[in-house]
Coordinates of C-alpha atoms and ligand atoms in Angstrom, one line a residue:
X218 CA 11.7 104.1 25.1
X219 CA 10.9 100.4 24.5
X220 CA 11.7 100.1 28.2
X221 CA 9.3 102.8 29.2
X222 CA 6.5 101.1 27.2
X223 CA 7.3 97.9 29.0
X224 CA 7.2 99.7 32.3
X225 CA 3.8 101.2 31.6
X226 CA 2.4 97.7 30.8
X227 CA 4.1 96.1 33.7
X228 CA 6.3 93.8 31.6
X229 CA 9.9 92.9 31.7
X230 CA 11.8 93.8 28.5
X231 CA 15.2 92.5 27.3
X232 CA 17.4 92.8 24.2
X233 CA 18.7 89.3 23.6
X234 CA 20.6 87.0 21.4
X235 CA 22.8 87.6 18.4
X236 CA 22.6 91.4 18.8
X237 CA 24.0 91.4 22.3
X238 CA 26.6 88.7 21.4
X239 CA 27.8 90.7 18.5
X240 CA 28.3 93.8 20.7
X241 CA 30.9 91.8 22.6
X242 CA 32.5 90.6 19.4
X243 CA 32.6 94.1 17.9
X244 CA 30.5 92.9 15.0
X245 CA 27.8 94.8 13.3
X246 CA 24.4 93.3 13.8
X247 CA 21.2 95.1 12.9
X248 CA 18.8 92.4 13.9
X249 CA 17.4 93.4 17.2
X250 CA 15.5 90.8 19.2
X251 CA 13.5 91.8 22.2
X252 CA 12.0 89.3 24.7
X253 CA 9.0 90.4 26.8
X254 CA 8.1 88.9 30.1
X255 CA 4.4 89.3 29.8
X256 CA 2.5 89.8 26.5
X257 CA 4.9 90.4 23.5
X258 CA 2.1 91.2 21.1
X259 CA 0.5 93.7 23.4
X260 CA 3.9 95.3 23.9
X261 CA 4.6 95.4 20.2
X262 CA 1.2 97.0 19.4
X263 CA 1.6 99.7 22.0
X264 CA 5.2 100.4 21.0
X265 CA 4.4 100.5 17.3
X266 CA 1.6 103.0 17.9
X267 CA 3.9 105.2 19.8
X268 CA 6.6 105.0 17.1
X269 CA 4.2 105.3 14.1
X270 CA 5.6 101.9 13.0
X271 CA 3.9 99.1 11.2
X272 CA 3.5 95.7 12.8
X273 CA 3.1 92.0 11.8
X274 CA 1.9 89.7 14.6
X275 CA 2.0 85.9 14.8
X276 CA -0.6 85.2 17.5
X277 CA 0.2 81.5 17.6
X278 CA 3.8 82.1 18.6
X279 CA 3.3 85.3 20.7
X280 CA 5.7 87.1 18.4
X281 CA 5.6 90.3 16.3
X282 CA 7.8 92.3 14.0
X283 CA 7.8 96.1 14.4
X284 CA 8.7 97.9 11.1
X285 CA 9.8 101.5 11.4
X286 CA 9.0 104.0 8.6
X287 CA 12.7 103.9 7.5
X288 CA 12.5 100.1 7.2
X289 CA 14.3 99.2 10.4
X290 CA 12.9 96.2 12.1
X291 CA 12.7 94.8 15.6
X292 CA 11.6 91.3 16.4
X293 CA 9.5 90.9 19.6
X294 CA 8.9 87.6 21.3
X295 CA 7.1 86.5 24.5
X296 CA 9.0 84.6 27.1
X297 CA 6.6 81.9 28.1
X298 CA 7.3 79.1 30.5
X299 CA 4.3 77.0 29.9
X300 CA 5.5 76.1 26.4
X301 CA 8.7 74.5 27.6
X302 CA 8.9 70.8 28.3
X303 CA 12.0 70.1 30.3
X304 CA 14.1 67.2 29.0
X305 CA 13.2 64.3 31.2
X306 CA 16.4 64.0 33.2
X307 CA 16.8 67.7 34.0
X308 CA 15.8 68.9 37.4
X309 CA 12.7 71.0 37.2
X310 CA 14.3 74.0 38.8
X311 CA 12.4 77.2 39.3
X312 CA 13.3 79.8 36.7
X313 CA 12.1 83.3 35.9
X314 CA 10.6 83.4 32.4
X315 CA 13.6 85.3 30.9
X316 CA 16.0 82.8 32.4
X317 CA 14.0 79.9 31.0
X318 CA 13.7 81.6 27.6
X319 CA 17.5 82.0 27.5
X320 CA 18.0 78.4 28.7
X321 CA 16.1 77.1 25.7
X322 CA 18.6 78.7 23.3
X323 CA 21.3 76.9 21.4
X324 CA 24.6 78.0 22.8
X325 CA 25.9 79.9 25.8
X326 CA 27.2 82.7 23.6
X327 CA 23.6 83.4 22.5
X328 CA 22.2 83.7 26.0
X329 CA 23.2 87.3 26.9
X330 CA 20.4 89.7 27.6
X331 CA 20.3 93.5 28.3
X332 CA 17.6 94.8 30.6
X333 CA 15.6 97.6 28.9
X334 CA 13.2 98.6 31.7
X335 CA 14.0 102.1 32.9
X336 CA 15.1 101.4 36.5
X337 CA 17.5 98.7 35.4
X338 CA 18.3 100.0 32.0
X339 CA 21.4 98.6 30.4
X340 CA 22.1 95.9 33.0
X341 CA 23.7 92.9 31.4
X342 CA 22.2 89.6 32.3
X343 CA 24.5 86.5 32.0
X344 CA 23.0 83.4 33.6
X345 CA 25.1 80.9 31.7
X346 CA 28.6 82.3 31.6
X347 CA 28.3 83.6 28.1
X348 CA 30.9 86.3 28.6
X349 CA 33.5 83.7 29.7
X350 CA 32.8 81.6 26.6
X351 CA 33.0 84.6 24.4
X352 CA 36.4 85.4 26.0
X353 CA 37.6 81.8 25.6
X354 CA 36.1 81.6 22.1
X355 CA 34.1 78.4 22.6
X356 CA 30.8 77.2 21.4
X357 CA 29.0 75.3 24.2
X358 CA 25.5 73.9 24.5
X359 CA 23.5 74.6 27.6
X360 CA 22.7 71.1 28.6
X361 CA 23.5 67.6 27.5
X362 CA 20.3 66.9 25.7
X363 CA 20.5 70.0 23.6
X364 CA 21.2 68.1 20.3
X365 CA 18.7 65.4 21.1
X366 CA 16.1 68.1 21.5
X367 CA 17.1 69.8 18.2
X368 CA 19.8 68.2 16.0
X369 CA 19.8 71.3 13.7
X370 CA 21.9 72.9 16.4
X371 CA 24.8 70.7 15.3
X372 CA 25.0 72.6 12.0
X373 CA 24.5 75.9 13.8
X374 CA 27.5 75.0 16.1
X375 CA 29.7 74.6 13.0
X376 CA 28.4 77.8 11.4
X377 CA 29.1 80.0 14.5
X378 CA 32.4 78.2 15.2
X379 CA 33.7 79.1 11.7
X380 CA 32.1 82.5 11.5
X381 CA 33.7 83.7 14.7
X382 CA 36.9 81.6 14.5
X383 CA 35.8 79.9 17.8
X384 CA 36.1 76.2 18.6
X385 CA 33.4 73.8 19.6
X386 CA 33.9 72.9 23.3
X387 CA 35.1 69.4 24.2
X388 CA 31.9 68.2 25.8
X389 CA 29.9 69.8 23.0
X390 CA 32.0 68.1 20.4
X391 CA 31.5 64.7 22.1
X392 CA 27.8 65.2 22.2
X393 CA 27.8 66.0 18.5
X394 CA 29.7 62.7 17.8
X395 CA 27.2 60.9 20.0
X396 CA 24.2 62.4 18.2
X397 CA 25.7 61.4 14.8
X398 CA 26.3 57.9 16.1
X399 CA 22.8 57.7 17.3
X400 CA 21.6 58.8 13.8
X401 CA 19.5 61.6 15.3
X402 CA 19.5 63.2 11.8
X403 CA 17.5 60.5 10.3
X404 CA 14.6 61.9 12.3
X405 CA 15.2 65.3 10.8
X406 CA 13.5 66.2 7.6
X407 CA 15.6 66.9 4.5
X408 CA 14.0 70.3 4.4
X409 CA 15.5 71.2 7.8
X410 CA 18.9 69.8 6.9
X411 CA 18.8 71.9 3.6
X412 CA 17.8 75.0 5.6
X413 CA 20.8 74.6 7.8
X414 CA 23.1 73.8 4.9
X415 CA 21.9 76.9 3.0
X416 CA 22.7 79.1 6.0
X417 CA 26.2 77.7 6.1
X418 CA 26.6 78.4 2.4
X419 CA 25.5 82.0 3.0
X420 CA 28.4 82.6 5.4
X421 CA 31.3 84.8 4.2
X422 CA 33.6 81.8 3.8
X423 CA 31.9 78.4 3.9
X424 CA 34.9 76.4 2.9
X425 CA 36.2 75.5 6.4
X426 CA 32.7 74.6 7.5
X427 CA 32.6 71.9 4.8
X428 CA 35.8 70.4 6.3
X429 CA 34.2 70.6 9.7
X430 CA 31.0 68.9 8.6
X431 CA 33.2 66.1 7.3
X432 CA 35.1 65.9 10.7
X433 CA 31.8 65.2 12.3
X434 CA 30.6 62.9 9.6
X435 CA 27.7 65.1 8.6
X436 CA 28.2 65.3 4.9
X437 CA 26.6 61.9 4.6
X438 CA 23.2 63.5 5.4
X439 CA 23.6 65.5 2.2
X440 CA 24.7 62.4 0.3
X441 CA 26.7 59.3 1.4
X442 CA 29.3 59.8 -1.3
X443 CA 30.0 63.4 -0.6
X444 CA 33.6 64.0 0.6
X445 CA 35.6 67.2 1.0
X446 CA 38.0 66.2 -1.9
X447 CA 40.8 68.5 -2.8
X448 CA 38.9 69.3 -5.9
X449 CA 35.7 70.3 -4.1
X450 CA 37.7 72.4 -1.6
X451 CA 39.6 74.2 -4.3
X452 CA 36.4 74.8 -6.2
X453 CA 34.9 76.3 -3.1
X454 CA 37.8 78.6 -2.8
X455 CA 37.5 79.5 -6.4
X456 CA 33.8 80.4 -5.8
X457 CA 34.8 82.8 -3.1
X458 CA 37.3 84.5 -5.3
X459 CA 34.8 84.9 -8.1
X460 CA 32.1 86.2 -5.7
X461 CA 34.5 88.7 -4.2
X462 CA 35.3 89.9 -7.8
X463 CA 31.6 90.1 -8.7
X464 CA 30.6 91.9 -5.5
X465 CA 33.2 94.6 -6.0
X466 CA 32.1 95.3 -9.5
X467 CA 28.4 94.9 -9.2
X468 CA 27.5 96.1 -5.7
X469 CA 23.8 96.0 -6.1
X470 CA 23.3 92.9 -8.2
X471 CA 21.6 90.4 -6.0
X472 CA 22.1 86.7 -6.3
X473 CA 21.9 83.5 -4.3
X474 CA 25.3 82.8 -2.9
X475 CA 24.3 79.5 -1.4
X476 CA 23.2 78.3 -4.8
X477 CA 26.6 79.0 -6.4
X478 CA 28.2 76.9 -3.6
X479 CA 25.6 74.2 -3.8
X480 CA 26.1 73.7 -7.5
X481 CA 29.8 73.1 -6.8
X482 CA 29.0 70.8 -3.9
X483 CA 26.7 68.7 -6.0
X484 CA 29.0 68.8 -9.1
X485 CA 30.1 65.2 -8.8
X486 CA 26.6 63.8 -9.1
X487 CA 24.7 62.7 -12.1
X488 CA 21.3 64.4 -12.8
X489 CA 19.3 61.6 -11.2
X490 CA 21.2 61.7 -8.0
X491 CA 21.1 65.5 -7.9
X492 CA 17.3 65.3 -8.5
X493 CA 16.9 62.9 -5.6
X494 CA 18.9 65.1 -3.3
X495 CA 16.8 68.2 -4.2
X496 CA 13.7 66.2 -3.7
X497 CA 14.7 65.0 -0.3
X498 CA 15.6 68.6 0.6
X499 CA 12.0 69.5 -0.5
X500 CA 13.6 72.3 -2.5
X501 CA 11.2 74.6 -4.3
X502 CA 11.0 73.8 -8.0
X503 CA 12.2 77.3 -9.0
X504 CA 15.5 76.3 -7.3
X505 CA 15.6 72.7 -8.4
X506 CA 16.0 73.8 -12.1
X507 CA 19.2 75.5 -11.1
X508 CA 20.8 72.3 -9.9
X509 CA 19.1 69.7 -12.0
X510 CA 19.2 71.5 -15.4
X511 CA 20.9 74.8 -15.7
X512 CA 24.1 73.8 -14.0
X513 CA 24.5 70.8 -16.4
X514 CA 23.9 73.1 -19.4
X515 CA 26.5 75.4 -17.8
X516 CA 29.0 72.6 -17.8
X517 CA 28.2 71.8 -21.5
X518 CA 28.6 75.4 -22.4
X519 CA 32.1 75.4 -20.7
X520 CA 33.0 72.4 -22.8
X521 CA 31.8 74.1 -25.9
X522 CA 33.6 77.3 -25.2
X523 CA 36.9 75.5 -24.5
X524 CA 36.7 73.9 -27.9
X525 CA 35.5 76.9 -29.9
X526 CA 37.3 79.9 -28.5
X527 CA 38.3 82.4 -29.8
X528 CA 35.0 83.3 -31.2
X529 CA 33.3 86.7 -31.9
X530 CA 31.5 88.5 -29.1
X531 CA 28.0 88.0 -30.6
X532 CA 28.5 84.2 -30.4
X533 CA 29.6 84.4 -26.7
X534 CA 26.6 86.6 -26.0
X535 CA 24.2 84.1 -27.6
X536 CA 25.7 81.2 -25.6
X537 CA 25.8 83.0 -22.2
X538 CA 22.7 85.1 -22.2
X539 CA 20.5 82.1 -21.4
X540 CA 22.2 81.7 -18.0
X541 CA 21.3 83.3 -14.7
X542 CA 24.0 85.1 -12.7
X543 CA 24.4 82.2 -10.3
X544 CA 25.2 79.7 -13.1
X545 CA 27.7 82.2 -14.8
X546 CA 29.5 82.6 -11.5
X547 CA 29.6 78.8 -11.0
X548 CA 31.0 78.5 -14.5
X549 CA 33.7 81.1 -13.9
X550 CA 34.7 79.3 -10.6
X551 CA 34.9 75.7 -11.9
X552 CA 36.6 76.3 -15.3
X553 CA 40.4 75.6 -15.4
X554 CA 40.7 77.4 -18.7
X555 CA 41.9 81.0 -18.5
X556 CA 40.5 81.9 -21.9
X557 CA 37.1 80.6 -21.0
X558 CA 37.1 82.5 -17.7
X559 CA 38.1 85.6 -19.6
X560 CA 35.2 85.2 -22.1
X561 CA 32.7 84.8 -19.3
X562 CA 34.1 87.8 -17.3
X563 CA 34.0 89.8 -20.6
X564 CA 30.3 88.9 -21.0
X565 CA 29.7 89.9 -17.4
X566 CA 31.4 93.3 -17.5
X567 CA 30.7 94.3 -21.1
X568 CA 28.6 92.2 -23.4
X569 CA 25.5 91.7 -21.2
X570 CA 25.0 95.5 -20.9
X571 CA 25.1 96.0 -24.7
X572 CA 21.7 96.9 -26.2
X573 CA 20.5 98.6 -29.3
X574 CA 18.3 101.6 -29.3
X575 CA 16.3 101.0 -32.4
X576 CA 12.9 99.3 -32.2
X577 CA 10.3 97.9 -34.5
X578 CA 8.8 101.4 -35.0
X579 CA 12.1 102.7 -36.3
X580 CA 12.0 99.9 -38.9
X581 CA 8.5 100.8 -39.8
X582 CA 9.5 104.4 -40.3
X583 CA 12.1 103.5 -42.8
X584 CA 9.7 101.4 -44.7
X585 CA 10.4 97.8 -43.6
X586 CA 7.2 95.7 -43.7
X587 CA 6.3 94.2 -40.3
X588 CA 7.0 90.5 -39.9
X589 CA 9.5 88.0 -38.5
X590 CA 12.1 89.8 -40.5
X591 CA 12.1 92.5 -37.7
X592 CA 13.6 90.0 -35.2
X593 CA 16.3 89.1 -37.7
X594 CA 17.2 92.7 -38.5
X595 CA 17.3 93.7 -34.8
X596 CA 19.4 90.6 -33.9
X597 CA 21.8 91.4 -36.7
X598 CA 22.1 95.0 -35.5
X599 CA 22.8 93.8 -31.9
X600 CA 25.4 91.3 -33.2
X601 CA 27.1 94.1 -35.1
X602 CA 27.2 96.2 -32.0
X603 CA 28.5 93.4 -29.8
X604 CA 31.3 92.8 -32.3
X605 CA 32.2 96.5 -32.3
X606 CA 31.2 97.1 -35.9
X607 CA 28.7 99.8 -35.0
X608 CA 28.5 102.1 -32.0
X609 CA 26.0 105.0 -32.0
X610 CA 22.3 105.2 -32.8
X611 CA 23.0 106.7 -36.1
X612 CA 25.3 103.7 -36.8
X613 CA 22.4 101.4 -36.0
X614 CA 20.0 103.3 -38.3
X615 CA 22.6 103.2 -41.1
X616 CA 23.1 99.5 -40.4
X617 CA 19.4 98.6 -40.8
X618 CA 19.1 100.7 -43.9
Ligands
ATP273 P1 22.7 85.3 12.7 O1 23.7 86.3 12.8 O2 23.1 84.1 11.9 O3 21.3 85.8 12.5 P2 21.6 84.8 15.3 O4 22.3 84.5 16.6 O5 20.9 86.1 15.3 O6 22.7 84.7 14.2 P3 19.3 83.4 14.5 O7 19.3 82.2 13.7 O8 18.7 84.6 13.9 O9 20.8 83.6 15.0 O10 18.6 83.1 15.9 C1 18.3 84.1 16.8 C2 18.4 83.5 18.2 O11 17.5 82.4 18.4 C3 19.8 83.0 18.4 O12 20.6 83.9 19.1 C4 19.6 81.7 19.2 O13 19.9 81.8 20.5 C5 18.1 81.3 19.0 N1 18.0 80.1 18.2 C6 17.9 80.0 16.9 N2 17.8 78.8 16.4 C7 17.8 78.0 17.5 C8 17.7 76.6 17.8 N3 17.7 75.7 16.8 N4 17.8 76.2 19.1 C9 17.9 77.1 20.1 N5 18.0 78.4 19.9 C10 17.9 78.9 18.7

């Protein structure tokens, strides 16, 4: 019915991009993008009204998001020719606006479109031989100035190549090498490089992409001394193992996967260098503390655990409870000590869930005078429970008596 709405308004409507690509790759993709020839915002408003959906519009870009009552979202964009400046040496050929919209995209495999208008519903549009490249499993840019126009596409090329098990086409690989030689990245802000790196580190298995970034000499844009050493690669693989373990056990615990990998990636650097990298990335300060402070404390804690294990659960709890999930996962991945890893995994699966049920008011009821002693008593009760000396609520009450 999106097509019918477009028909009524006299607009062309197409499903485009990753969604269509992933249909051909048998991959699930729930991000639907629609491009409208005409006025995308007007289309989105009409369509949302019909569907009783909410809508966010971005007038400046001619885009909108339609949010259905069940939370499902569709992105709507307007195909507009006038916003496109042709790279200087390309012939200024006539193109329909959908064709031009697709021509502005990063790679051929992302240029498929499906017509949504009623009379041509379901017709596949493939201006740039995307189906052929999907079959041949290659990542190709659409024209030779693509990386000059937008160097972040180089990181995207690696990300898609590794995600789909494709390979970057010969000409495209040559153009990447050229772009690196010409130092196009120096024009790119640290923030944009960080943004691309973060997306790579969010992929299911980022390890081969790090090797690829090295092949194209891109790691230097993170830091000149960064190399895919055997240690770094094996730590990356260890992160994947730990994250798989975590995700099986704690399905709905959310965490920043990229942050765990980035801690490992920056592990070789001293705090000053790490700080400088985070600054250049224009990383929000709520993230900077993870890399510049917490991860160093995590390493210190690993050292401490190695020297002091075995220790009672309550001590492990006190040491580990200050860390966020990301840092704990980092610690589990980088330690080479089996006992230390066990202690952290025991904290994860058991200790951190432990809590006592008695409160200050329970202490008041049995006649303890309020004061700092409350904290001490409750802490002692928690310790006793962590160490398995008490179990039930009545144990707790007996304990504090
Ligand atoms: P993902 O599964 O990672 O979301 P996607 O293909 O949907 O993959 P997005 O980053 O969401 O990727 O981008 C949506 C579409 O916008 C892509 O299909 C791509 O064609 C286009 N696009 C995104 N970034 C660029 C860019 N830097 N240059 C050109 N086109 C881009």
